[in-house]
CSV table of C-alpha atoms and ligand atoms in Angstrom, one decimal:
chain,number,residue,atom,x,y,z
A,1,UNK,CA,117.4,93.9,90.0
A,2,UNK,CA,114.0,95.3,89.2
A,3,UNK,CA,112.9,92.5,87.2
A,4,UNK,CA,113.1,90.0,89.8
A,5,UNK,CA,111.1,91.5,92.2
A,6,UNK,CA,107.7,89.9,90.3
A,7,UNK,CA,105.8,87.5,92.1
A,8,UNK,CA,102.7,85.1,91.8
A,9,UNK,CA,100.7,86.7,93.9
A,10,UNK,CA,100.4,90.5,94.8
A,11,UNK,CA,101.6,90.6,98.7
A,12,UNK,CA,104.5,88.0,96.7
A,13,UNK,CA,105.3,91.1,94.2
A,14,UNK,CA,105.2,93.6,96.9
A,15,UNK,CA,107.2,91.8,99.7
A,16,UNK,CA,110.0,91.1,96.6
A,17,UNK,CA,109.9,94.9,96.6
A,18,UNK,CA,110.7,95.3,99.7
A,19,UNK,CA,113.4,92.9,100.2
A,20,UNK,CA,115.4,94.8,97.0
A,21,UNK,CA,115.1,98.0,99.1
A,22,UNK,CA,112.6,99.5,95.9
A,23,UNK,CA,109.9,100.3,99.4
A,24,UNK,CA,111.6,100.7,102.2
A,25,UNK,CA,108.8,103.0,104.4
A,26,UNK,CA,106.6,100.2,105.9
A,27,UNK,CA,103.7,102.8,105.3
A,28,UNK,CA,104.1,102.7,101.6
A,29,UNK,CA,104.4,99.1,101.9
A,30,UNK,CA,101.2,99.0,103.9
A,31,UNK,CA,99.6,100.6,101.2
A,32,UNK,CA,100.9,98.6,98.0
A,33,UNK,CA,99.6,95.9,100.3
A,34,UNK,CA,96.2,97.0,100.4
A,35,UNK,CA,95.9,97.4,96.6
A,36,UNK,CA,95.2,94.4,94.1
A,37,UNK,CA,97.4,95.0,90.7
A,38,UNK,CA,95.1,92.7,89.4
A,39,UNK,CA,92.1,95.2,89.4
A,40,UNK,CA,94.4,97.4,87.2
A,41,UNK,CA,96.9,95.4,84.9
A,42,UNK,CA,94.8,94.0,82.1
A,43,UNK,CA,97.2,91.0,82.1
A,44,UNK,CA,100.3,89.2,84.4
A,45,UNK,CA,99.4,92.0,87.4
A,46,UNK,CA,102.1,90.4,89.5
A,47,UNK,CA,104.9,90.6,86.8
A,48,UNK,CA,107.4,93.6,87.4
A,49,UNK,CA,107.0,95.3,84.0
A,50,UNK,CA,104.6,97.9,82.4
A,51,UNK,CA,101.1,96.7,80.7
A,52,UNK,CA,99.3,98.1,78.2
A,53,UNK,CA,96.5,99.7,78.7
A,54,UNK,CA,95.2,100.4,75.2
A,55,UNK,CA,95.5,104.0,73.6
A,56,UNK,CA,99.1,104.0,73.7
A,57,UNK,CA,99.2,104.2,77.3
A,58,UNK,CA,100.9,101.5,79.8
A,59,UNK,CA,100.3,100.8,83.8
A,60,UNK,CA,104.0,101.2,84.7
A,61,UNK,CA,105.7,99.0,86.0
A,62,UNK,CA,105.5,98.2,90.2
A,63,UNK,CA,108.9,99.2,90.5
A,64,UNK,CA,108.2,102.9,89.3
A,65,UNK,CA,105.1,103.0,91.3
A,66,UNK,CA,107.2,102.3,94.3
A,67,UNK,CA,110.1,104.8,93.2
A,68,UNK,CA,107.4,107.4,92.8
A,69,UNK,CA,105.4,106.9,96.2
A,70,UNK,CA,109.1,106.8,98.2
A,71,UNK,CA,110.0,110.0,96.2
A,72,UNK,CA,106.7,112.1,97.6
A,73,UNK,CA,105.8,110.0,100.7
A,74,UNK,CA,106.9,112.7,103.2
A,75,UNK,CA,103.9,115.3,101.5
A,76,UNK,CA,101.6,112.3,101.1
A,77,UNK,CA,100.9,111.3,104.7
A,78,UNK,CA,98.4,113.4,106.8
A,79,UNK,CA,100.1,115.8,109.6
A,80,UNK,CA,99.2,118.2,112.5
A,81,UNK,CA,100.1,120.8,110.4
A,82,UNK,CA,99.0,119.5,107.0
A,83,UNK,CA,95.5,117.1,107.8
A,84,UNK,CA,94.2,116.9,104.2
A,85,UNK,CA,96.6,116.5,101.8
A,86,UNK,CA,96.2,117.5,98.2
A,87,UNK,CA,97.3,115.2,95.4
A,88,UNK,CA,97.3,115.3,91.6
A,89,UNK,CA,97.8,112.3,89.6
A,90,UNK,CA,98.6,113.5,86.0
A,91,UNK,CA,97.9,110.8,83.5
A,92,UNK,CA,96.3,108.2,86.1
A,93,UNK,CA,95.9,105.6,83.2
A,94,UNK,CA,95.0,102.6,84.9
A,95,UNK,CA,93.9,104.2,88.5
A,96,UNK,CA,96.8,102.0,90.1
A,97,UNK,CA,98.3,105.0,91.6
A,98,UNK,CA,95.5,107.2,92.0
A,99,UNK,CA,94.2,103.9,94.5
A,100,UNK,CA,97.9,103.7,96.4
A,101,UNK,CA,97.8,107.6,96.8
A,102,UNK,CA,94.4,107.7,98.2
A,103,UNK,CA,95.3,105.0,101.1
A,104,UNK,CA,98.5,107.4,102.2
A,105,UNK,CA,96.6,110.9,102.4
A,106,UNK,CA,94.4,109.7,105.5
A,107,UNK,CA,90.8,110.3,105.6
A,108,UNK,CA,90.2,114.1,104.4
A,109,UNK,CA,93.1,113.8,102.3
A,110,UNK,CA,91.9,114.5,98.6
A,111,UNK,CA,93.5,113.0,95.2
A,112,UNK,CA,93.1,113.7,91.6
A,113,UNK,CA,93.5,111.7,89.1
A,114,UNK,CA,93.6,113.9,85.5
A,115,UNK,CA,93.9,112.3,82.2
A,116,UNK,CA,93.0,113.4,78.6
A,117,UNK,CA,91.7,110.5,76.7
A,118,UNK,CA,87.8,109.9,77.8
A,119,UNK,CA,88.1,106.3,77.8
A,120,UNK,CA,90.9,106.2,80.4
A,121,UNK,CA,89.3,108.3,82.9
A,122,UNK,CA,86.7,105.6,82.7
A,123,UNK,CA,89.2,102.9,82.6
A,124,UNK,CA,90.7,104.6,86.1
A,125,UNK,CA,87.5,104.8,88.1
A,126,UNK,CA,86.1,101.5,86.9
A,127,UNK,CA,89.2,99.9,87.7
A,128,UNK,CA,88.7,101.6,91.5
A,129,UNK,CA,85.2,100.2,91.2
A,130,UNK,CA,86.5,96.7,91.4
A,131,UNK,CA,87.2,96.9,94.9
A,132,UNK,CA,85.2,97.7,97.9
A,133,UNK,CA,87.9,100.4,99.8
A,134,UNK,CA,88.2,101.9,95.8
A,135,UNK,CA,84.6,101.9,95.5
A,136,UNK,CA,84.1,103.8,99.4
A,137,UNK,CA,87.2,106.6,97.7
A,138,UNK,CA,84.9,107.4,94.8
A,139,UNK,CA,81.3,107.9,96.2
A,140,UNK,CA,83.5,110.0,98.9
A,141,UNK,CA,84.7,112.2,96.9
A,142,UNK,CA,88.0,111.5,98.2
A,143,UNK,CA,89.0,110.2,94.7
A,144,UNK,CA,88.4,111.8,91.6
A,145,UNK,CA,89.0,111.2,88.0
A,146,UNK,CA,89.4,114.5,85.5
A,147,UNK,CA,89.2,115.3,82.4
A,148,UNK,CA,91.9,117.6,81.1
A,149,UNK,CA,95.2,118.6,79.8
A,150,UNK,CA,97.8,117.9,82.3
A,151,UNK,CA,100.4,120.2,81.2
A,152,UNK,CA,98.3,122.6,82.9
A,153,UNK,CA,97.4,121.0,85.8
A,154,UNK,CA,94.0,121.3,87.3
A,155,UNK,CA,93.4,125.2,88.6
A,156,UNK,CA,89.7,125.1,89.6
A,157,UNK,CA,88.5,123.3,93.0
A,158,UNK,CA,88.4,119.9,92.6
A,159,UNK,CA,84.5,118.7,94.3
A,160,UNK,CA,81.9,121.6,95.1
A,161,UNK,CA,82.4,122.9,98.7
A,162,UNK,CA,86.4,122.6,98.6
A,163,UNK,CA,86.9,126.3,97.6
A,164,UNK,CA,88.6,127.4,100.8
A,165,UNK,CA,91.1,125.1,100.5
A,166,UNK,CA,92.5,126.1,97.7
A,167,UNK,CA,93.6,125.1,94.1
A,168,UNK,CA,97.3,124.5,95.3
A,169,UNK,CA,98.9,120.9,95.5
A,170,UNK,CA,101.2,119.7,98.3
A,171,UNK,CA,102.1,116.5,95.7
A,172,UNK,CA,101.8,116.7,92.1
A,173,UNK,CA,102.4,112.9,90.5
A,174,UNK,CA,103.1,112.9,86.5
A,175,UNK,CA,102.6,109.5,85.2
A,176,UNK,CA,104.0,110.2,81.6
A,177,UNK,CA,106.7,112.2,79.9
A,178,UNK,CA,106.9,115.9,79.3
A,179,UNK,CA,108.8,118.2,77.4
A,180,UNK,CA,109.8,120.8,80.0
A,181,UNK,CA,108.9,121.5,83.5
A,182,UNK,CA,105.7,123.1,82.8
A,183,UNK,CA,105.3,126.7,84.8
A,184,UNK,CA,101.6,126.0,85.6
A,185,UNK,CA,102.8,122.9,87.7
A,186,UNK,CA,105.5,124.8,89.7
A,187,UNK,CA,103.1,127.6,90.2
A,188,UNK,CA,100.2,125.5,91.2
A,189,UNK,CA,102.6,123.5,93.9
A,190,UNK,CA,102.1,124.1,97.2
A,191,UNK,CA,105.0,125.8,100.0
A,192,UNK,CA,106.1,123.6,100.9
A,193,UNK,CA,105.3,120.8,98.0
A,194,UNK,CA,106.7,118.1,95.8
A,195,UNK,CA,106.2,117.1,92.6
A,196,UNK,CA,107.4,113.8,90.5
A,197,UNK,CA,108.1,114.5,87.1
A,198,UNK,CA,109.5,112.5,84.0
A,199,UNK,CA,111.0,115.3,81.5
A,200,UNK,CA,112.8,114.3,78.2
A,201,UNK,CA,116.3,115.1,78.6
A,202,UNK,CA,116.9,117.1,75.2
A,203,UNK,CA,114.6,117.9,72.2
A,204,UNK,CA,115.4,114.9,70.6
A,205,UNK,CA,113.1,113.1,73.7
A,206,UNK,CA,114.7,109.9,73.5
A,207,UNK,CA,116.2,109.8,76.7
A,208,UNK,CA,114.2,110.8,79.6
A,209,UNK,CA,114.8,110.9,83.2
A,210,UNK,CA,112.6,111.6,86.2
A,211,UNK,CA,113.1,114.7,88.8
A,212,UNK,CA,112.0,115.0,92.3
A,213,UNK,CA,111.0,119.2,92.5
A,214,UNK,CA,110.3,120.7,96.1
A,215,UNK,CA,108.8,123.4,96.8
A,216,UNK,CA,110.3,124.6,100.6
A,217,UNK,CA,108.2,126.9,102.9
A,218,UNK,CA,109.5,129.8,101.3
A,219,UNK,CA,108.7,129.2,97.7
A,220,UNK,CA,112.0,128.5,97.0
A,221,UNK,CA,112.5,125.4,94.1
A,222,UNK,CA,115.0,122.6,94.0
A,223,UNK,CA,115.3,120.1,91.5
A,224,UNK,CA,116.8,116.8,91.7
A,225,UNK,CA,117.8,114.4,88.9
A,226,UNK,CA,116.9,110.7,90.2
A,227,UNK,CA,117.7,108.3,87.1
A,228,UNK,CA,117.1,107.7,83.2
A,229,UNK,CA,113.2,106.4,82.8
A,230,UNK,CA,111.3,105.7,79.9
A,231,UNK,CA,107.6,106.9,80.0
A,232,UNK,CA,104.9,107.4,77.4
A,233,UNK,CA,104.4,111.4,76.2
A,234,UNK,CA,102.9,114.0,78.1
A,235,UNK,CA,101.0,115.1,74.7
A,236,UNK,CA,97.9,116.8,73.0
A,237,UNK,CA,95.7,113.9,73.2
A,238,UNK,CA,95.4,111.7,69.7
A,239,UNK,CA,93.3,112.5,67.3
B,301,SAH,N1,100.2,106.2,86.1
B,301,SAH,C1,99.5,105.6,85.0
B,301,SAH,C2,100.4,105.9,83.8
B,301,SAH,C3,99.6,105.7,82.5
B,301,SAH,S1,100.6,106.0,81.0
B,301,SAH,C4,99.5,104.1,85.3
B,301,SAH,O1,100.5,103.5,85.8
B,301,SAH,O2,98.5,103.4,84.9
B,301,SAH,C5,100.6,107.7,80.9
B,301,SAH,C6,99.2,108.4,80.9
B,301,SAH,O3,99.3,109.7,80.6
B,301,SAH,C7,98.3,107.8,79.7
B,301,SAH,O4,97.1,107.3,80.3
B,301,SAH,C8,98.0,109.1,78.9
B,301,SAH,O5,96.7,109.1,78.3
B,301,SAH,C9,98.2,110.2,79.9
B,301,SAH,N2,98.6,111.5,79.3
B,301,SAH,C10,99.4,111.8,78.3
B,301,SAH,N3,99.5,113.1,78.0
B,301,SAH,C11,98.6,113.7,78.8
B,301,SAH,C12,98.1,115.0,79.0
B,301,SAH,N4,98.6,116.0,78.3
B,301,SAH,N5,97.2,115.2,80.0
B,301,SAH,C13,96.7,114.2,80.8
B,301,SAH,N6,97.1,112.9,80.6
B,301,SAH,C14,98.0,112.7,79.7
């Protein structure tokens, strides 16, 4: 089913998308509307499958992007009770999905995206750079590309005069693979908070499936299984 939704243009891959039920909140769709794959997909940007990217790494394919945003869309959007949402994109590769979170947290909203290979960070934000709305996120500060390991997420305020809002995260995207549910994610989620995760689903980390992990009011953690995936590693970065 997935495979059919790509198009030749990118409202033709997005409206496909939203006719197989993969978006079915008209605000996400909105949003995927509002981004260009083409800016981020080195090559067929309207085709539903991943891309490389170089250094091992792959834009993922639409159809994962839109599982992902209607997985944490409730903890994206801006509330009364919630007006700046905090997000962190682990392994933001491209910047595809750092771009469709930033146009769903509203205008304090604030998202991260953290990778560990140099020349992907600069990939993400010059990718962003290609378009006018990515360019207004970055000289904002509303968008921000990181440096780091994501297994630990990012503890440390993310731009200078943020420090009373905290280090916590009410959505924590991971765009690749990991071992386990790292503690320093759960920790550093927000009550409530949800994160999307991809976790290999024994040692041998052939078979992997993504989980869906809220955080309610009360700190208390559930963890949903949502179906088998296939993701690059959540690794040291190569040598
Ligand atoms: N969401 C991205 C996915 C890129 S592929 C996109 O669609 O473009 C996964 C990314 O995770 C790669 O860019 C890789 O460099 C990054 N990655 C892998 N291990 C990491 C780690 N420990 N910390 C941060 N980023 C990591």
């Amino acid at each position: 089913m997935a495979w059919r939704c790509s198009g030749t243009t990118n409202a033709q891959l997005i409206e496909n998308m939203w006719r197989s039920g993969l978006i079915t909140d008209t605000r996400a769709k909105e949003a995927f509307l509002k981004v260009d794959r083409a800016h981020y997909a080195p090559s067929s940007p309207y085709e539903d499958s991943p891309q490389g990217i170089g250094h091992l790494a792959t834009i993922s394919a639409p159809h994962m992007h839109a599982m992902a945003i209607e997985n944490i869309i409730s903890y994206l959007l801006p509330s009364e009770s919630n007006p700046a949402p905090r997000v962190l994109d682990i392994g933001s590769g491209s910047g595809y999905l750092t771009h469709l979170l930033a146009e769903l947290v509203g205008e304090r909203g604030l998202v991260v995206g953290l990778e560990h290979i140099p020349a992907l960070q600069r990939l993400g934000e010059s990718n962003m750079r290609k378009s006018t709305e990515g360019r207004e996120f970055l000289d904002s500060e509303k968008v921000i590309f990181r440096l780091g390991d994501g297994r630990l997420g990012l503890k440390e305020p993310a731009r200078k005069g943020d420090e009373a809002r905290g280090t916590a995260w009410d959505v924590i995207h991971v765009g690749a693979c990991a071992k386990e549910l790292h503690g320093d994610l759960i920790e550093q989620l927000k009550a409530p908070g949800c994160m999307f995760i991809p976790i290999d689903d024994d040692d041998n980390g052939v078979l992997q499936s993504v989980w869906r992990i809220s955080k309610d009011k009360d700190g208390k953690v559930t963890k949903k299984n949502i179906c088998g995936v296939r993701y690059v590693k959540l690794t040291d970065p190569p040598i």
